[in-house]
Coordinates of C-alpha atoms in Angstrom, one line a residue:
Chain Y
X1 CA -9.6 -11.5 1.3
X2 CA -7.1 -10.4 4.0
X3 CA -5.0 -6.9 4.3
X4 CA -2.7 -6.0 6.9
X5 CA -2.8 -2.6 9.0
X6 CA 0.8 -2.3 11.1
X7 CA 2.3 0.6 13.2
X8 CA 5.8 1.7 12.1
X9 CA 7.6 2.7 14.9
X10 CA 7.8 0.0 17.9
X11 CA 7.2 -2.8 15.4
X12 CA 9.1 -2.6 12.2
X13 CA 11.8 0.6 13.1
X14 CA 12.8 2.0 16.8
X15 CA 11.0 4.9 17.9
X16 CA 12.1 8.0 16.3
X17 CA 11.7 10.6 18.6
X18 CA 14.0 8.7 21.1
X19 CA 16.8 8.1 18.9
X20 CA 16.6 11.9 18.0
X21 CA 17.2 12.5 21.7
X22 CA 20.2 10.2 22.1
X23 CA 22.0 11.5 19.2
X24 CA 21.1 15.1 20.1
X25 CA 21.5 14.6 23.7
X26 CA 18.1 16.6 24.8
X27 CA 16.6 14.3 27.2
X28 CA 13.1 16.0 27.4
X29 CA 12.8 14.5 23.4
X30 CA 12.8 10.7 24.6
X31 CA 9.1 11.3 25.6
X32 CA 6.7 9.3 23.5
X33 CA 2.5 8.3 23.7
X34 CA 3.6 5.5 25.9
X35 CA 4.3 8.5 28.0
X36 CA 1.9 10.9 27.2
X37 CA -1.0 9.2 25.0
X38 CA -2.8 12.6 24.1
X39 CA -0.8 13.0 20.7
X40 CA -1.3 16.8 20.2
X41 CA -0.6 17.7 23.4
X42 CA 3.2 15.9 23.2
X43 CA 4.2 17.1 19.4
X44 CA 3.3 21.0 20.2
X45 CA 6.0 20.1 23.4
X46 CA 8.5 18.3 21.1
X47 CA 8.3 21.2 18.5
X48 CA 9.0 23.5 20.7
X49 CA 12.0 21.9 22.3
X50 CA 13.3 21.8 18.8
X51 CA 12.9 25.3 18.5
X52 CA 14.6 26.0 21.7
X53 CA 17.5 24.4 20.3
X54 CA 17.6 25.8 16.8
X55 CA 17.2 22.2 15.5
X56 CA 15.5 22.5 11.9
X57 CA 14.2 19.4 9.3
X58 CA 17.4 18.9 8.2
X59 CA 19.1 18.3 11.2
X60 CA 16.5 15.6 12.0
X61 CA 16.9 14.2 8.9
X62 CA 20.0 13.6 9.1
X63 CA 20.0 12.0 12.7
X64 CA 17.1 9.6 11.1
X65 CA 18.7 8.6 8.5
X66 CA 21.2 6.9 11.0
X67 CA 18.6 4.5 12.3
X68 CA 18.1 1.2 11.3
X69 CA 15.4 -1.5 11.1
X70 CA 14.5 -3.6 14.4
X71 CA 16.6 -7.1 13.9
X72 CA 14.8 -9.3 12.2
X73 CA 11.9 -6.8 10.5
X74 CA 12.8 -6.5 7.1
X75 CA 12.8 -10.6 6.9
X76 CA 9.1 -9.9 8.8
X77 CA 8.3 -7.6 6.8
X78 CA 9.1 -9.7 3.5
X79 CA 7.1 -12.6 4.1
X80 CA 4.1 -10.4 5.0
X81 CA 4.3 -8.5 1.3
X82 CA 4.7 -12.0 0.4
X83 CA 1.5 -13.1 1.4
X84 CA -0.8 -10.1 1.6
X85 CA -1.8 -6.6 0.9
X86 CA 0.1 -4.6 4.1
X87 CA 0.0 -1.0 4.6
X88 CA 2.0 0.9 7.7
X89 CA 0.0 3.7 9.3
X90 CA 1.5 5.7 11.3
X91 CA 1.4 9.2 13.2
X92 CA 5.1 9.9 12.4
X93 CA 5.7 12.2 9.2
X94 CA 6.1 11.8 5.8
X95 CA 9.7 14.1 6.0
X96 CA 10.9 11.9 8.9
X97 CA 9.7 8.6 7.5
X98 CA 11.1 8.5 4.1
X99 CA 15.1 7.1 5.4
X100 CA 13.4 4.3 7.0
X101 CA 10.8 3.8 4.3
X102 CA 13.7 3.0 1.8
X103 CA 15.5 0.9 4.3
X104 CA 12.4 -1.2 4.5
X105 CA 12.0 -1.9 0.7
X106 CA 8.9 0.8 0.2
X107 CA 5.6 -0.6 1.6
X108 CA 2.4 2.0 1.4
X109 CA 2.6 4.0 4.5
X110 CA -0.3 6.2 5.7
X111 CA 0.7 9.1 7.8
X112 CA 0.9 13.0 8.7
X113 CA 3.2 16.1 7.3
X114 CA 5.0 18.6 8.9
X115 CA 4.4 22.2 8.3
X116 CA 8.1 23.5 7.6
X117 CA 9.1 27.3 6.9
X118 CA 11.4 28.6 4.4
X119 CA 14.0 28.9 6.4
X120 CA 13.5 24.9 7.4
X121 CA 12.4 25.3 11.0
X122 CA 9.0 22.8 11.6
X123 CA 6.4 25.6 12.6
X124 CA 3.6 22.9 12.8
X125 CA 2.3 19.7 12.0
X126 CA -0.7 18.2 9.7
X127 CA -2.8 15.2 11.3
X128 CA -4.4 13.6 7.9
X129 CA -7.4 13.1 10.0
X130 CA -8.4 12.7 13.5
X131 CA -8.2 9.0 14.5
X132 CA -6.6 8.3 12.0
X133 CA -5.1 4.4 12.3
X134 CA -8.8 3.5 13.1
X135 CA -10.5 5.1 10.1
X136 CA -8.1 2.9 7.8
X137 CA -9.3 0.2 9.0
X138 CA -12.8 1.0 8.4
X139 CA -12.0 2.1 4.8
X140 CA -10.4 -1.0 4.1
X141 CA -13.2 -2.9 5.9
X142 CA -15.8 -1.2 3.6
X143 CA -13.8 -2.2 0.4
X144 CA -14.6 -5.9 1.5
X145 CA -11.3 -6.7 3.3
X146 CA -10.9 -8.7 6.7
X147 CA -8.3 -6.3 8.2
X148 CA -5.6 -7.9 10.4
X149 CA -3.9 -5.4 12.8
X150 CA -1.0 -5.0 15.0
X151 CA 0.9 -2.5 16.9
X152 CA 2.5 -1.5 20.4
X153 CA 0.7 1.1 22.3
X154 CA -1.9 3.5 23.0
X155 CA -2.2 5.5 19.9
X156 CA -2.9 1.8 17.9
X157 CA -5.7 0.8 20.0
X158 CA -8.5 1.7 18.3
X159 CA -7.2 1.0 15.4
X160 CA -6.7 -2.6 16.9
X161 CA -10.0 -2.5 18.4
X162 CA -11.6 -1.4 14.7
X163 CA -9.6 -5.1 13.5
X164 CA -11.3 -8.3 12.7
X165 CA -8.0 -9.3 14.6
X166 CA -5.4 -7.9 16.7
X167 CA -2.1 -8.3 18.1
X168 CA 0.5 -6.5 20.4
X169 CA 3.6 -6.2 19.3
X170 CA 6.3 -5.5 22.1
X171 CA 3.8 -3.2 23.8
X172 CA 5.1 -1.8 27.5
X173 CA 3.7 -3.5 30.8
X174 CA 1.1 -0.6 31.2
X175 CA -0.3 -1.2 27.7
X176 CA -0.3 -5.1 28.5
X177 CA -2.0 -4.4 31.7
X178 CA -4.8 -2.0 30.3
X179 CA -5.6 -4.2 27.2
X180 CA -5.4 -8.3 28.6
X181 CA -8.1 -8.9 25.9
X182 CA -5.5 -8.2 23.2
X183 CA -2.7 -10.7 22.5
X184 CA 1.0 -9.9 23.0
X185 CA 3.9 -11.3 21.6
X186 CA 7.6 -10.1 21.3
X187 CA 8.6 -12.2 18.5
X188 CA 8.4 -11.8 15.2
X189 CA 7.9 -15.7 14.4
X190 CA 4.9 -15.8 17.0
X191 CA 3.2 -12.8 15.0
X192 CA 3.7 -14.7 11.8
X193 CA 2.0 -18.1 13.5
X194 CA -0.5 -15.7 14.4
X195 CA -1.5 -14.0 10.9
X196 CA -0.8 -17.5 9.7
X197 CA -4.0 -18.9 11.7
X198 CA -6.1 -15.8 11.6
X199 CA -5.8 -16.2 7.7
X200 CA -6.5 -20.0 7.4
Chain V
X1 CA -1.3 14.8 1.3
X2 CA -1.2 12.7 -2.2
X3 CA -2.0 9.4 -3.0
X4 CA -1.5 7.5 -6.1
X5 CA -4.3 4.7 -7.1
X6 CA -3.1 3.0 -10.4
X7 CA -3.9 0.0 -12.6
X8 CA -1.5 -3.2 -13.2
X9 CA -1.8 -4.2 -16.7
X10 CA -0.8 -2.0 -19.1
X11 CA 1.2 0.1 -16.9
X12 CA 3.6 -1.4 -14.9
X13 CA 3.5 -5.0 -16.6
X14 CA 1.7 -6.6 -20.0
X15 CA -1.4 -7.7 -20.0
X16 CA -1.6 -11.4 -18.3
X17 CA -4.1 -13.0 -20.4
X18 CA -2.5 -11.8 -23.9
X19 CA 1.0 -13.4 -22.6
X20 CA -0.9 -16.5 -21.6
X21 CA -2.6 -16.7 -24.7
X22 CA 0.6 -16.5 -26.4
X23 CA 2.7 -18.7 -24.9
X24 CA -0.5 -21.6 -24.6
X25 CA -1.5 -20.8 -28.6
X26 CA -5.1 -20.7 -27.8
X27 CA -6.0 -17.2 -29.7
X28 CA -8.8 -16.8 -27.7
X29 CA -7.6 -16.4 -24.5
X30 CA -6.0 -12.8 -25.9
X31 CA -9.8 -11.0 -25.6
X32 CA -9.2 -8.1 -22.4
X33 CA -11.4 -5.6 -21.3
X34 CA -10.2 -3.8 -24.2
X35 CA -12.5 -6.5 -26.3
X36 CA -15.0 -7.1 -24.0
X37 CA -16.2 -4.6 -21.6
X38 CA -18.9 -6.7 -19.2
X39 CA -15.6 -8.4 -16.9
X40 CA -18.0 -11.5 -15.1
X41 CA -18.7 -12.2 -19.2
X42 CA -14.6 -11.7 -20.1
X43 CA -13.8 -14.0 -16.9
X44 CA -16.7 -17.1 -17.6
X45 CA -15.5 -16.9 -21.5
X46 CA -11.5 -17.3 -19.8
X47 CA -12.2 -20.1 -17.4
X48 CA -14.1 -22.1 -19.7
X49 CA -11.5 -22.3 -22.2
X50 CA -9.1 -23.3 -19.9
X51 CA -11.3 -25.9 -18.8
X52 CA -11.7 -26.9 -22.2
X53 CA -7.6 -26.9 -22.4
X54 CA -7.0 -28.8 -19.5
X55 CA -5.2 -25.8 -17.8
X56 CA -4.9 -25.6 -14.3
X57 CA -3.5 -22.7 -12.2
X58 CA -0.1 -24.5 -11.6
X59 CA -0.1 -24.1 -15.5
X60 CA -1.0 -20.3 -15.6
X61 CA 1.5 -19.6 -12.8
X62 CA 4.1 -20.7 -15.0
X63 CA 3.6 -19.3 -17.9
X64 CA 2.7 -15.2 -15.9
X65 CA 6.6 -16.1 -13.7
X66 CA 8.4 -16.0 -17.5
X67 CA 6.4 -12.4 -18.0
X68 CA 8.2 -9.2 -16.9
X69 CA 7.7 -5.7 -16.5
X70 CA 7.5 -3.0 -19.0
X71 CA 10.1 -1.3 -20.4
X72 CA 11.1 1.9 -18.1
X73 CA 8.3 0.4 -15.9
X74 CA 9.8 -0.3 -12.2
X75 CA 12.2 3.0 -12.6
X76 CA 9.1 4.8 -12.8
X77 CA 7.1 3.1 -10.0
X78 CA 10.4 3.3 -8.0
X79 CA 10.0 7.2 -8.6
X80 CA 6.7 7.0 -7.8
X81 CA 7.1 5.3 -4.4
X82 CA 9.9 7.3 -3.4
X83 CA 7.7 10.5 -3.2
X84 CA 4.3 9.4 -2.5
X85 CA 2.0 6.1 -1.1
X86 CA 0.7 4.2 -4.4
X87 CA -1.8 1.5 -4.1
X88 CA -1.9 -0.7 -7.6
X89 CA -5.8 -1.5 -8.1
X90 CA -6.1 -4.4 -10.2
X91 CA -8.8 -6.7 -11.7
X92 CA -6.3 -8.9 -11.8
X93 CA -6.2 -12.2 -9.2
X94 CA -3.5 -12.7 -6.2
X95 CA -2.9 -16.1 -7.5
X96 CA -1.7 -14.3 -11.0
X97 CA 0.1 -11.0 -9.8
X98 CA 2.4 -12.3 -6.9
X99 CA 5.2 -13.1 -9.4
X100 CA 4.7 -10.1 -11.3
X101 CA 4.4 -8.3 -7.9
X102 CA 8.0 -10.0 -6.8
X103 CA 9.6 -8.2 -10.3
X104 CA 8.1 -5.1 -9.3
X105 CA 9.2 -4.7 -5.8
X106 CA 6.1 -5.5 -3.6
X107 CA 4.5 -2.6 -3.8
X108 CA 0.6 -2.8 -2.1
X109 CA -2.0 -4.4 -4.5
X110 CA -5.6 -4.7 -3.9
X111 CA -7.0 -6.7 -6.4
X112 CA -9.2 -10.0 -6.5
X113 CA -9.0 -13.7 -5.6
X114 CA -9.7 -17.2 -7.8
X115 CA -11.6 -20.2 -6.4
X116 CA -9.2 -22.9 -7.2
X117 CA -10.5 -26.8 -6.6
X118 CA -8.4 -29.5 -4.7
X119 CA -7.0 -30.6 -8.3
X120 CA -6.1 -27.3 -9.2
X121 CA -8.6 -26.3 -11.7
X122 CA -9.8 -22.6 -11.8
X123 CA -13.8 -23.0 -10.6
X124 CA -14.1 -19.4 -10.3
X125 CA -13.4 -16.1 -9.5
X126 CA -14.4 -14.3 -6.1
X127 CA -14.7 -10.0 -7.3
X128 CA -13.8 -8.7 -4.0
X129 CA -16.2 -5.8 -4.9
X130 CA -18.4 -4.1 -7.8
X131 CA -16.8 -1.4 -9.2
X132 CA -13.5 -1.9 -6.8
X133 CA -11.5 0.4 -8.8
X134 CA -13.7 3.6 -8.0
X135 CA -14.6 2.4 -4.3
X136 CA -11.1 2.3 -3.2
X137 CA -10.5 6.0 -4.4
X138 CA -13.8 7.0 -2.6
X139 CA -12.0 5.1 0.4
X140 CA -8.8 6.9 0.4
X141 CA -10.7 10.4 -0.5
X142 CA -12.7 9.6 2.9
X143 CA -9.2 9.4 4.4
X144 CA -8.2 12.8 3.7
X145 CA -5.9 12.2 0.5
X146 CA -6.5 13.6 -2.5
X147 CA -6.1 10.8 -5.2
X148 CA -3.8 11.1 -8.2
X149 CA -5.4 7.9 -10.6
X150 CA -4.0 6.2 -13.8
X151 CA -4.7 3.2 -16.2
X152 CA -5.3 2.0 -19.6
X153 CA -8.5 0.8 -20.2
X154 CA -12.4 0.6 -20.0
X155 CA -12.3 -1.0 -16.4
X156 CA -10.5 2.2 -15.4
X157 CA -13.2 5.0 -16.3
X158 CA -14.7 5.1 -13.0
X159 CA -11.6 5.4 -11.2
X160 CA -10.3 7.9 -13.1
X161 CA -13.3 9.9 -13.2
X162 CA -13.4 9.7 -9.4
X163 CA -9.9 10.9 -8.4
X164 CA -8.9 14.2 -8.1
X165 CA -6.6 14.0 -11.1
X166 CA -6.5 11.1 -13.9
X167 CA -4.4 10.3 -16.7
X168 CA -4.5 7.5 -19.5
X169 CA -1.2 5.4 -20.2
X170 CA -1.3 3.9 -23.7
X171 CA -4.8 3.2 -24.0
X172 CA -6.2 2.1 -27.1
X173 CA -7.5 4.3 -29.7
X174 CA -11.3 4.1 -28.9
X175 CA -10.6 4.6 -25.3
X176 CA -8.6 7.9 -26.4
X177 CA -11.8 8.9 -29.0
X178 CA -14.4 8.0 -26.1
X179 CA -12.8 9.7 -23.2
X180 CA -11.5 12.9 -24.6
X181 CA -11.4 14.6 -21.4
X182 CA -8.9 13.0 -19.8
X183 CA -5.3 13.4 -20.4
X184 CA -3.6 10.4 -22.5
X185 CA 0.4 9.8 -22.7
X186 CA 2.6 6.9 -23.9
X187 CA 5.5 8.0 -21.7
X188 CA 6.6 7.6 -18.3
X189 CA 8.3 11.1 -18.4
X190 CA 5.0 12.4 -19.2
X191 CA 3.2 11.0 -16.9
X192 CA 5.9 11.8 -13.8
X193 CA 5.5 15.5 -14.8
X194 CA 1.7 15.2 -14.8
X195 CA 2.2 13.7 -11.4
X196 CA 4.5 16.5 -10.4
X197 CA 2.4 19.6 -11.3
X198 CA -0.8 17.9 -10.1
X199 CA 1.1 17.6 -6.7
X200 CA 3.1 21.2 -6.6

């Protein structure tokens, strides 16, 4: 039996902390792990840009709740839940996630929480666990599932790795250059042809 | 961070085989784990009469497409998805539970497969695990959640009795008498304030 393990943002909804940074204007925000892959190290710097600015939860909120699926995911998305067992696992945050959650028709997402204070500044964050994406798959592995994977960049790779198979979703040229062993695709229809045959 | 791990049938929709028996007439087909404990001996006892009947899955599949959910049942999982991941664990079979699955909004199922034969006949069953239902709690407790667990019946004691918090929905009466312990409702309300204050 086959389950599906899929990033969120990238793949099924644009990055979030970019779109933050267009709406708000601070450029410094538009950094991601495609910039800096050492997670910790770049959500202790976003944090405190948003504390520089007096930007709390709710203003973030409400700039996500602007953004929209990637063209063509929900349909994706459908036929997957369709056809198998998918759950999204991410590193964004449960508070930042719900919007898009909804606008994607609720699939089972695994992913962190914010520490927020009473006055609704984010003081801190919660990783569930370290290494997160891959120890999913190893769960789902030891329940007796062939675990099909895909994602776009350096934080999904060892979760990709972990996969009985893999796929690149619109992953940057570094990524592609790094990781030749994993295939790439930008298109939705190619990753479906793809889960198709790796579930035949 | 909160997960929810509850059971299909009885909860969110009736019970599959009861339906099938009713809508075929063959009485026999209406024994559940609430009859018969031992599931491989519930399962043979099944797929012999339908092989007896002449029933093949295309005639099953009809018959589960005119079931729908529970009363109240897709507002509450609705509720439920809106504020935490839930993961239906079934001993149910994909073949049965997509259409169900449609009605209730695709939420993630892990549940079992059938071995169907180039005519269509129902050869077997393939349990994707022993004792699934507990496993995948173990699973998600080894991914740093803490597990909130609900279902009906017999095939639900382990799970429930693994998770960090458990309630019964509608259970029969000598599942109420055996299992004292644990917390019994007939109501959705109910249960989303058990699910509240377990999670405050």
């Amino acid at each position: 039996m086959y389950i599906i393990c899929s990033d969120l943002e990238g793949v099924f909804v644009p990055e979030i902390w970019i779109n933050v940074a267009q709406k708000t204007g601070i450029e410094e925000l538009k950094l991601t792990t495609r910039d800096i892959s050492d997670y910790d190290v770049l959500m202790k710097r976003r944090l405190s840009i948003l504390d520089e600015h007096k930007l709390k939860l709710d203003d973030i909120q409400a700039v996500i709740k602007k953004i929209d699926p990637l063209d063509g995911a929900v349909e994706f998305l459908n036929w997957v839940r369709e056809n198998y067992p998918i759950i999204i696992v991410s590193d964004t945050f449960v508070e930042f996630a719900s919007p898009l959650m909804e606008k994607l028709g609720r699939p089972t997402l695994f992913c962190n929480s914010l520490i927020v204070d009473p006055d609704g500044s984010i003081s801190g964050y919660t990783l569930r666990q370290k290494d997160g994406k891959k120890k999913v798959v190893q769960a789902l592995k030891g329940l007796s599932y062939q675990v099909l994977a895909f994602g776009d960049s350096y934080n999904d790779i060892t979760m990709l790795k972990e996969a009985d198979a893999s796929f690149l979703f619109r992953p940057p040229a570094n990524v592609i250059e790094e990781f030749p062993e994993i295939q790439s695709t930008e298109d939705y229809r190619q990753l479906k042809e793809w889960i198709k045959d790796a579930t035949a």
